[in-house]
Amino acid sequence: MEFTIDTEQQSLVQAVRGLVGKTYDSSEARRAVTKAEPGFAAWDQLAEMGVLSLPFEATAAEVSLAAEELGRVIAPDPFVESIVLAGGLINSVGTDEQKSELVDAIAEGQTLPVLAWLEPNRGWSAQAVSVTYSDGKLNGVKSTVVQADRADLLVVSAAVDGGTGLFLVTDGYATETERTHDGSRAATVTFSDTPAVALGDGGDALAALKHALNLARIAYAHEALGAMAVALDITVGYLKTRKQFGVTLNKFQALTFRAADMYVELELARSAITWATIVAADEGSTPEDVAAAASHAALQVARAGRHIALDAIQLHGGIGMTAEYSVGHYASRILAIGQMIGDETFHLDRLAARIDDHTVLDPIG
Amino acid sequence: MEFTIDTEQQSLVQAVRGLVGKTYDSSEARRAVTKAEPGFAAWDQLAEMGVLSLPFEATAAEVSLAAEELGRVIAPDPFVESIVLAGGLINSVGTDEQKSELVDAIAEGQTLPVLAWLEPNRGWSAQAVSVTYSDGKLNGVKSTVVQADRADLLVVSAAVDGGTGLFLVTDGYATETERTHDGSRAATVTFSDTPAVALGDGGDALAALKHALNLARIAYAHEALGAMAVALDITVGYLKTRKQFGVTLNKFQALTFRAADMYVELELARSAITWATIVAADEGSTPEDVAAAASHAALQVARAGRHIALDAIQLHGGIGMTAEYSVGHYASRILAIGQMIGDETFHLDRLAARIDDHTVLDPIG
Amino acid sequence: MRLQLSPEDQKFREEMREFFTTQIPERIRSKVIARQELSKEEMVESQQILNAAGLAVPGWPLEWGGKDWSQLQRHIWHEEMQLAGVPQPLAFNASMVGPVIANFASQELKERFLAKTANLDIWWAQGFSEPDAGSDLASLRTTAVREGDEYVVNGQKTWTTLGQYGDWIFMLVRTDPAAPKKQQGISFLLIDMTTPGVTVRPIELIDGGFEVNEVFFDNVRVPVGNLVGEENAGWTYAKFLLGNERVGIAQVGASQRHLATAKEIAKERGVLDRFASRIVSLESELLALETTALRVAAHSDGGKPHPASSVLKIKGSVLIQAVSELLMDIDGPAATTSWNSRVFLNNRKVSIFGGSNEVQRTIIAGTILGL
Amino acid sequence: MRLQLSPEDQKFREEMREFFTTQIPERIRSKVIARQELSKEEMVESQQILNAAGLAVPGWPLEWGGKDWSQLQRHIWHEEMQLAGVPQPLAFNASMVGPVIANFASQELKERFLAKTANLDIWWAQGFSEPDAGSDLASLRTTAVREGDEYVVNGQKTWTTLGQYGDWIFMLVRTDPAAPKKQQGISFLLIDMTTPGVTVRPIELIDGGFEVNEVFFDNVRVPVGNLVGEENAGWTYAKFLLGNERVGIAQVGASQRHLATAKEIAKERGVLDRFASRIVSLESELLALETTALRVAAHSDGGKPHPASSVLKIKGSVLIQAVSELLMDIDGPAATTSWNSRVFLNNRKVSIFGGSNEVQRTIIAGTILGL
């Protein structure tokens, strides 16, 4: 069991931190990027550095470390959405031909895939209902497809006989795109007799889809964790320097105690989320193990994440409300990640369904 | 609509405050009383003053005002349990003969009735299952019967053909009595072919029982409210006088902010609980109205009550943990009232069952 | 069952409800109900309809358009307005500068401004907060130096809500920098925003909206006749103004309406069971809040703010935020693009602006609890 | 799936589990699991079994019975002990006075006390807190005035947990009232509780139990040889002692066991659905807490307390309280007489004693965040 990272991992962290720290060296730089299309700017360099190949060539640990660095600068690049999730699914479900055709292209940044799995008003259910597949064609509507416009390959979950299949689509669909509150874009995608090719054998792939979503949840949680840590740092820095009533804010005990509470939550979240990655990285873990770990990590984002995000704004006062200052964007990103990976009720329900699996829940094996 | 109390009510408040303030003039005096049997000491004087006749002769407003005063000194006398609840049921369900025989005796303190309604492991369900009635006899077990040993008349809910009936019992049952954590006593009562007389017509009285329980919940909530107000007062006084690190505790902003939050909760609780009494006192209210009002009041006890009780101890530090100091007894009593009237989940579920009754929940008619 | 109103108040309530739901255009009210931003024109239109009926500024002195209502009636007026989705009369006019002018300004200023203020012919902006002051309002630095018949104003204000629409701005300015206490030496000045040297810069908020502004003053020359009351007595007027916002501070009606919307949406989408506990829980808290507002109204006298106003401000803001969080959460993953998330983010302001909840706790601990 | 232990640590864990569940009498462990109070005799019996196997004081120096374990192994030892319902070695002996004597006392005192301390032949009480000191420990007033070969001790200690069983008490006393800072002039003294002038008065707590005491000192004469280390250097030893309680501070194993009990009871009574969300929620929080304890253990070196100990103390106490609240709530109305309510009330202490959570927040804000 290991909570420390090795030298090679440390180098990866430094490299990613250096790269995204340059591209997004200020809140203003990030804002400028998210205003323009497609809303992210570090992609080619991430590809060059090999970050986009991590899900295919390294373990969940490296993926999480990279995601956490992206979270620290709230990089808008769709690493988790496109690489971990869509890329990961292609790599796990695709035929050998599909993999050899696509995986390298994705890792090199030439192909940007996204997964279209959510459907209107169906929460975070992975089972496809609205979109159906038959005779080589897709019909129906997917919602909240992150970066659908920029993507050149959609992986679409669709109802098939006997379950939920996965299909590749490159053309023939309509998107209605909106800005997300955290500076990204997401689309409602409508398929009307859209030509589609099966990913893998075209049969039920619900289990693989769920597993990929859980791995993505864990990576997302690290992204949120990075953002939470920096949101607290910024807040602590503000309390030390901002003066009110003739003294710096850190003279107000009620405020410093709230910062202390944020730190407590952050450290507990760091532990649980890191543990989830250790589970994901372990070859002996079953998909059920990973699902539970993902839910524990997601609960931290839903609770500690929201707590830290909102108190970071409150402790700043007015300046925290402005788009010109960074902390609101951190809050928005933490919130958005929570919305992508499932809310508190969703994950509590998932865990409650397995409440009888153990007497004591012990993180050590 | 009226949140102010009239001169007569004001006199009642002063009289009750004077009386119980003398009997329980210190935390030590109350402790001495609860240590001895039967654990309360103001009963005869309350009878003399006419307090025990309030449920029969006045409105819910006077009952609540009296209960609140008892709560302020956490008087252990079973006013709500015996008079409001058991006495109230006799008065509403009893035959004319039963009423003329019993009500005056109860109001004069000659007869002390208690209601045996709870059953082991059945939460706060009013429907009798364990205890059954047939052929003039009761069989089964009731739990948490407050002051069963002291009572000379039990009102017992029991399963009958077609529902839950109410029965009077004076003898022929076994009690197993324990101290409650707030200084009272409660018993498990076992009936074995215990002779019983129907209260009223002996048929289904579930609706009347539920209504009486709801009226009692509202009175109980006022008792809790009185205790909450004093718990905050004591805490504020302590913060003003106790020195740590060379200054009084009220120099520590984190502590004064918590006291401020307690005040916010107290005032909101006072509003909702008082409103519930106004509903109960209004002749135009339906039993459903009173049930909803009771649930809103009970939620305040479950939330604001626990919050204030526990923070009152925490803000005191070690001294708050001791039986020689008052604040822990206040916390215990507030907690116990919450346990008698139903917890948060119970009342949220009740309210959720009626979620469709209104678009906006408006306290003004 | 509900608190019984007297027949008189019952009638009053029905009249209000009738007026608000029939006289204010549905196209305006439906925007409010959908929590969309209104245009300046829509806000003016609505307030002028209210004013024509004598319903825009009931709290003002009778001679300037006020009403001889009980506190309860003012509560009902406000509550029904919010429930009907009627935009409230612009607070800067109706609750802030209007009462200050009516109470403290010269007869000339009253005649010049009050009618137009009530009718929103003049849109007032608020010039109180400054970048380095924040919650510590009295440490403001914007100066007004008298030169003959004019003040020359230099400095910067910020968090000026809807200042981009402002015709005039009411300001706290420092007229005596040598005063022994910072609360002294402050004056209350009215400035035409078209005066040379006044620059407004909108600030984008975290939800992407523009509703607050910075306002810069560069040698702005203001006639001394625009001074309200006495020179260097502005802090008194400011405290009066800040304490004046009692009725409606908790925004209960709006929260109730949004909660009803949440219930409706949850039902439509088949997720009512999932959110039922949160909905009834918030309904219960709003009931406690509204009854508290009623208690405060019933016990207020002489227009002095009840100290429990801070209770209303804290809990009101917490519940506004909780209801908007619920609406956002009902959207599930679609919340990433939904308007509800933007409203939720925007609503972080309600516990910050207008006296943060930390300031309110300080008031409760100090003024009420004596700590 | 769980964090993988190395085969070595896995084996260690199995050995611990085997020992605790087979060598400590079931009658003792079942009382712990039922959260009942143990008698003094039972605590002594259990600790002596541990000590005979070298498992009572693993944190001590090797020569006095300690173990050369990794921090992870100490964590496993503690966790398995708690999960098995084994009473922990008496903290006053094993974690407090023992390490202080081993690190700072004379060889003579070491030889005189350490073996008996490890074996609970001597039951130590703690004499730190005073009625007027509270969280401000250093403002203690109990004095020790040197007269020849003796100190004469006068004063009062309080919150002395299980002091009613005490054979000896380790004390902070003021030996130099004239010292410029209150932290100076304090000495660390060992006192035989049978000495004339020592009086113990048990304090009843709000749950009706007696576990803390006041201890009065009236001209108690103590040989100077009972001084630990240097005169007037006691504050240093006290800080060492207070920082020494790292492993096990969060009490995760006990909370996990109680939560398992709660789950079992809820199932038996058919109310698992009603409490499932709270149970899994607490399981999740305990998982985060235990992994945090493991991180802290993994990153500790040289016995110095990790600053994140305060995180473990705060969250550990919050979760102890939350689990006992759950157990109480599962009892429904029967909680009024149930043991679970008394445990819940008693557990209010865990956020107060041993450095209140307010003190812990001060440490985090100051030491870790630099605020």
PDB file of C-alpha atoms in Angstrom, chain C residues 78-206:
ATOM      1  CA  HIS C  78     -44.363  42.558  -0.298  1.00  0.00           C
ATOM      2  CA  GLU C  79     -45.195  38.877  -0.048  1.00  0.00           C
ATOM      3  CA  GLU C  80     -47.985  39.046  -2.614  1.00  0.00           C
ATOM      4  CA  MET C  81     -45.803  41.042  -4.962  1.00  0.00           C
ATOM      5  CA  GLN C  82     -43.137  38.364  -4.808  1.00  0.00           C
ATOM      6  CA  LEU C  83     -45.539  35.470  -5.097  1.00  0.00           C
ATOM      7  CA  ALA C  84     -47.068  37.061  -8.215  1.00  0.00           C
ATOM      8  CA  GLY C  85     -43.653  37.515  -9.790  1.00  0.00           C
ATOM      9  CA  VAL C  86     -43.919  41.296  -9.764  1.00  0.00           C
ATOM     10  CA  PRO C  87     -40.481  42.894  -9.775  1.00  0.00           C
ATOM     11  CA  GLN C  88     -39.985  44.829  -6.573  1.00  0.00           C
ATOM     12  CA  PRO C  89     -39.727  48.595  -6.822  1.00  0.00           C
ATOM     13  CA  LEU C  90     -36.077  49.414  -7.361  1.00  0.00           C
ATOM     14  CA  ALA C  91     -34.570  49.234  -3.892  1.00  0.00           C
ATOM     15  CA  PHE C  92     -32.092  52.040  -4.505  1.00  0.00           C
ATOM     16  CA  ASN C  93     -35.013  54.367  -5.168  1.00  0.00           C
ATOM     17  CA  ALA C  94     -37.783  53.018  -2.994  1.00  0.00           C
ATOM     18  CA  SER C  95     -35.956  51.761   0.087  1.00  0.00           C
ATOM     19  CA  MET C  96     -32.718  53.680   0.088  1.00  0.00           C
ATOM     20  CA  VAL C  97     -32.334  57.162  -1.327  1.00  0.00           C
ATOM     21  CA  GLY C  98     -36.036  57.999  -1.277  1.00  0.00           C
ATOM     22  CA  PRO C  99     -36.477  57.639   2.484  1.00  0.00           C
ATOM     23  CA  VAL C 100     -33.180  59.456   3.090  1.00  0.00           C
ATOM     24  CA  ILE C 101     -34.240  62.420   0.963  1.00  0.00           C
ATOM     25  CA  ALA C 102     -37.695  62.409   2.520  1.00  0.00           C
ATOM     26  CA  ASN C 103     -36.282  62.403   6.033  1.00  0.00           C
ATOM     27  CA  PHE C 104     -33.121  64.450   5.834  1.00  0.00           C
ATOM     28  CA  ALA C 105     -32.921  66.529   2.655  1.00  0.00           C
ATOM     29  CA  SER C 106     -34.024  70.096   2.050  1.00  0.00           C
ATOM     30  CA  GLN C 107     -37.525  70.842   0.834  1.00  0.00           C
ATOM     31  CA  GLU C 108     -36.001  71.818  -2.485  1.00  0.00           C
ATOM     32  CA  LEU C 109     -34.347  68.441  -2.967  1.00  0.00           C
ATOM     33  CA  LYS C 110     -37.529  66.684  -1.895  1.00  0.00           C
ATOM     34  CA  GLU C 111     -39.537  68.484  -4.517  1.00  0.00           C
ATOM     35  CA  ARG C 112     -36.902  68.023  -7.112  1.00  0.00           C
ATOM     36  CA  PHE C 113     -36.370  64.308  -6.633  1.00  0.00           C
ATOM     37  CA  LEU C 114     -39.032  62.418  -4.714  1.00  0.00           C
ATOM     38  CA  ALA C 115     -41.792  62.123  -7.275  1.00  0.00           C
ATOM     39  CA  LYS C 116     -39.363  61.137 -10.023  1.00  0.00           C
ATOM     40  CA  THR C 117     -37.680  58.698  -7.675  1.00  0.00           C
ATOM     41  CA  ALA C 118     -40.950  56.985  -6.828  1.00  0.00           C
ATOM     42  CA  ASN C 119     -41.855  56.785 -10.492  1.00  0.00           C
ATOM     43  CA  LEU C 120     -38.428  55.530 -11.547  1.00  0.00           C
ATOM     44  CA  ASP C 121     -38.085  58.496 -13.882  1.00  0.00           C
ATOM     45  CA  ILE C 122     -34.703  58.740 -12.266  1.00  0.00           C
ATOM     46  CA  TRP C 123     -32.813  55.484 -11.855  1.00  0.00           C
ATOM     47  CA  TRP C 124     -30.621  55.727  -8.787  1.00  0.00           C
ATOM     48  CA  ALA C 125     -27.360  53.935  -8.281  1.00  0.00           C
ATOM     49  CA  GLN C 126     -25.717  53.367  -4.924  1.00  0.00           C
ATOM     50  CA  GLY C 127     -22.230  54.709  -4.294  1.00  0.00           C
ATOM     51  CA  PHE C 128     -21.270  53.299  -0.889  1.00  0.00           C
ATOM     52  CA  SER C 129     -18.772  50.423  -1.184  1.00  0.00           C
ATOM     53  CA  GLU C 130     -15.184  50.978  -2.191  1.00  0.00           C
ATOM     54  CA  PRO C 131     -12.493  48.505  -3.257  1.00  0.00           C
ATOM     55  CA  ASP C 132     -10.441  48.832  -0.103  1.00  0.00           C
ATOM     56  CA  ALA C 133     -13.355  49.133   2.284  1.00  0.00           C
ATOM     57  CA  GLY C 134     -15.578  46.057   1.874  1.00  0.00           C
ATOM     58  CA  SER C 135     -17.490  45.313   5.040  1.00  0.00           C
ATOM     59  CA  ASP C 136     -15.644  48.177   6.717  1.00  0.00           C
ATOM     60  CA  LEU C 137     -17.772  50.778   4.949  1.00  0.00           C
ATOM     61  CA  ALA C 138     -16.654  53.735   7.053  1.00  0.00           C
ATOM     62  CA  SER C 139     -13.073  53.510   5.840  1.00  0.00           C
ATOM     63  CA  LEU C 140     -14.102  54.942   2.465  1.00  0.00           C
ATOM     64  CA  ARG C 141     -11.651  57.157   0.616  1.00  0.00           C
ATOM     65  CA  THR C 142     -13.582  58.943  -2.108  1.00  0.00           C
ATOM     66  CA  THR C 143     -13.176  62.646  -1.394  1.00  0.00           C
ATOM     67  CA  ALA C 144     -15.323  65.682  -2.039  1.00  0.00           C
ATOM     68  CA  VAL C 145     -13.412  68.905  -1.698  1.00  0.00           C
ATOM     69  CA  ARG C 146     -15.401  72.083  -1.630  1.00  0.00           C
ATOM     70  CA  GLU C 147     -14.431  74.724  -4.186  1.00  0.00           C
ATOM     71  CA  GLY C 148     -16.856  77.648  -4.129  1.00  0.00           C
ATOM     72  CA  ASP C 149     -20.329  76.387  -4.933  1.00  0.00           C
ATOM     73  CA  GLU C 150     -19.129  72.983  -5.960  1.00  0.00           C
ATOM     74  CA  TYR C 151     -17.655  69.847  -4.546  1.00  0.00           C
ATOM     75  CA  VAL C 152     -14.875  68.251  -6.533  1.00  0.00           C
ATOM     76  CA  VAL C 153     -15.202  64.507  -6.203  1.00  0.00           C
ATOM     77  CA  ASN C 154     -12.376  62.029  -6.741  1.00  0.00           C
ATOM     78  CA  GLY C 155     -12.278  58.355  -6.030  1.00  0.00           C
ATOM     79  CA  GLN C 156     -13.839  55.044  -6.854  1.00  0.00           C
ATOM     80  CA  LYS C 157     -16.933  53.125  -5.857  1.00  0.00           C
ATOM     81  CA  THR C 158     -17.578  49.475  -6.510  1.00  0.00           C
ATOM     82  CA  TRP C 159     -20.292  46.774  -6.307  1.00  0.00           C
ATOM     83  CA  THR C 160     -22.682  49.370  -7.717  1.00  0.00           C
ATOM     84  CA  THR C 161     -25.586  47.130  -8.591  1.00  0.00           C
ATOM     85  CA  LEU C 162     -27.272  47.979 -11.903  1.00  0.00           C
ATOM     86  CA  GLY C 163     -25.135  51.119 -11.994  1.00  0.00           C
ATOM     87  CA  GLN C 164     -25.000  50.722 -15.757  1.00  0.00           C
ATOM     88  CA  TYR C 165     -28.610  51.926 -15.860  1.00  0.00           C
ATOM     89  CA  GLY C 166     -28.061  54.738 -13.398  1.00  0.00           C
ATOM     90  CA  ASP C 167     -29.145  58.310 -14.064  1.00  0.00           C
ATOM     91  CA  TRP C 168     -28.055  59.579 -10.678  1.00  0.00           C
ATOM     92  CA  ILE C 169     -25.945  58.111  -7.917  1.00  0.00           C
ATOM     93  CA  PHE C 170     -26.187  58.704  -4.180  1.00  0.00           C
ATOM     94  CA  MET C 171     -22.778  58.725  -2.612  1.00  0.00           C
ATOM     95  CA  LEU C 172     -20.932  58.615   0.624  1.00  0.00           C
ATOM     96  CA  VAL C 173     -17.925  60.868   0.264  1.00  0.00           C
ATOM     97  CA  ARG C 174     -15.261  62.041   2.671  1.00  0.00           C
ATOM     98  CA  THR C 175     -15.549  65.781   3.206  1.00  0.00           C
ATOM     99  CA  ASP C 176     -13.376  66.047   6.305  1.00  0.00           C
ATOM    100  CA  PRO C 177     -10.316  63.801   6.165  1.00  0.00           C
ATOM    101  CA  ALA C 178      -9.080  65.291   9.438  1.00  0.00           C
ATOM    102  CA  ALA C 179     -12.092  64.182  11.469  1.00  0.00           C
ATOM    103  CA  PRO C 180     -11.020  62.268  14.601  1.00  0.00           C
ATOM    104  CA  LYS C 181     -13.151  59.197  13.829  1.00  0.00           C
ATOM    105  CA  LYS C 182     -13.520  57.726  10.389  1.00  0.00           C
ATOM    106  CA  GLN C 183     -17.321  57.728  10.717  1.00  0.00           C
ATOM    107  CA  GLN C 184     -17.181  61.481  11.062  1.00  0.00           C
ATOM    108  CA  GLY C 185     -16.300  63.643   8.088  1.00  0.00           C
ATOM    109  CA  ILE C 186     -18.496  61.653   5.702  1.00  0.00           C
ATOM    110  CA  SER C 187     -21.209  63.391   3.643  1.00  0.00           C
ATOM    111  CA  PHE C 188     -24.169  62.152   1.600  1.00  0.00           C
ATOM    112  CA  LEU C 189     -24.061  63.574  -1.916  1.00  0.00           C
ATOM    113  CA  LEU C 190     -26.249  63.206  -5.014  1.00  0.00           C
ATOM    114  CA  ILE C 191     -24.445  63.125  -8.355  1.00  0.00           C
ATOM    115  CA  ASP C 192     -25.799  63.245 -11.883  1.00  0.00           C
ATOM    116  CA  MET C 193     -24.064  60.365 -13.623  1.00  0.00           C
ATOM    117  CA  THR C 194     -23.828  62.280 -16.868  1.00  0.00           C
ATOM    118  CA  THR C 195     -21.457  64.786 -15.246  1.00  0.00           C
ATOM    119  CA  PRO C 196     -18.029  64.816 -16.917  1.00  0.00           C
ATOM    120  CA  GLY C 197     -15.533  62.659 -15.062  1.00  0.00           C
ATOM    121  CA  VAL C 198     -17.968  59.896 -14.095  1.00  0.00           C
ATOM    122  CA  THR C 199     -17.075  56.543 -15.663  1.00  0.00           C
ATOM    123  CA  VAL C 200     -18.947  53.292 -15.169  1.00  0.00           C
ATOM    124  CA  ARG C 201     -17.234  49.956 -15.739  1.00  0.00           C
ATOM    125  CA  PRO C 202     -19.375  46.836 -15.509  1.00  0.00           C
ATOM    126  CA  ILE C 203     -17.895  43.890 -13.593  1.00  0.00           C
ATOM    127  CA  GLU C 204     -18.544  40.420 -14.904  1.00  0.00           C
ATOM    128  CA  LEU C 205     -19.674  38.067 -12.168  1.00  0.00           C
ATOM    129  CA  ILE C 206     -18.955  34.362 -11.850  1.00  0.00           C
TER     130      ILE C 206
END
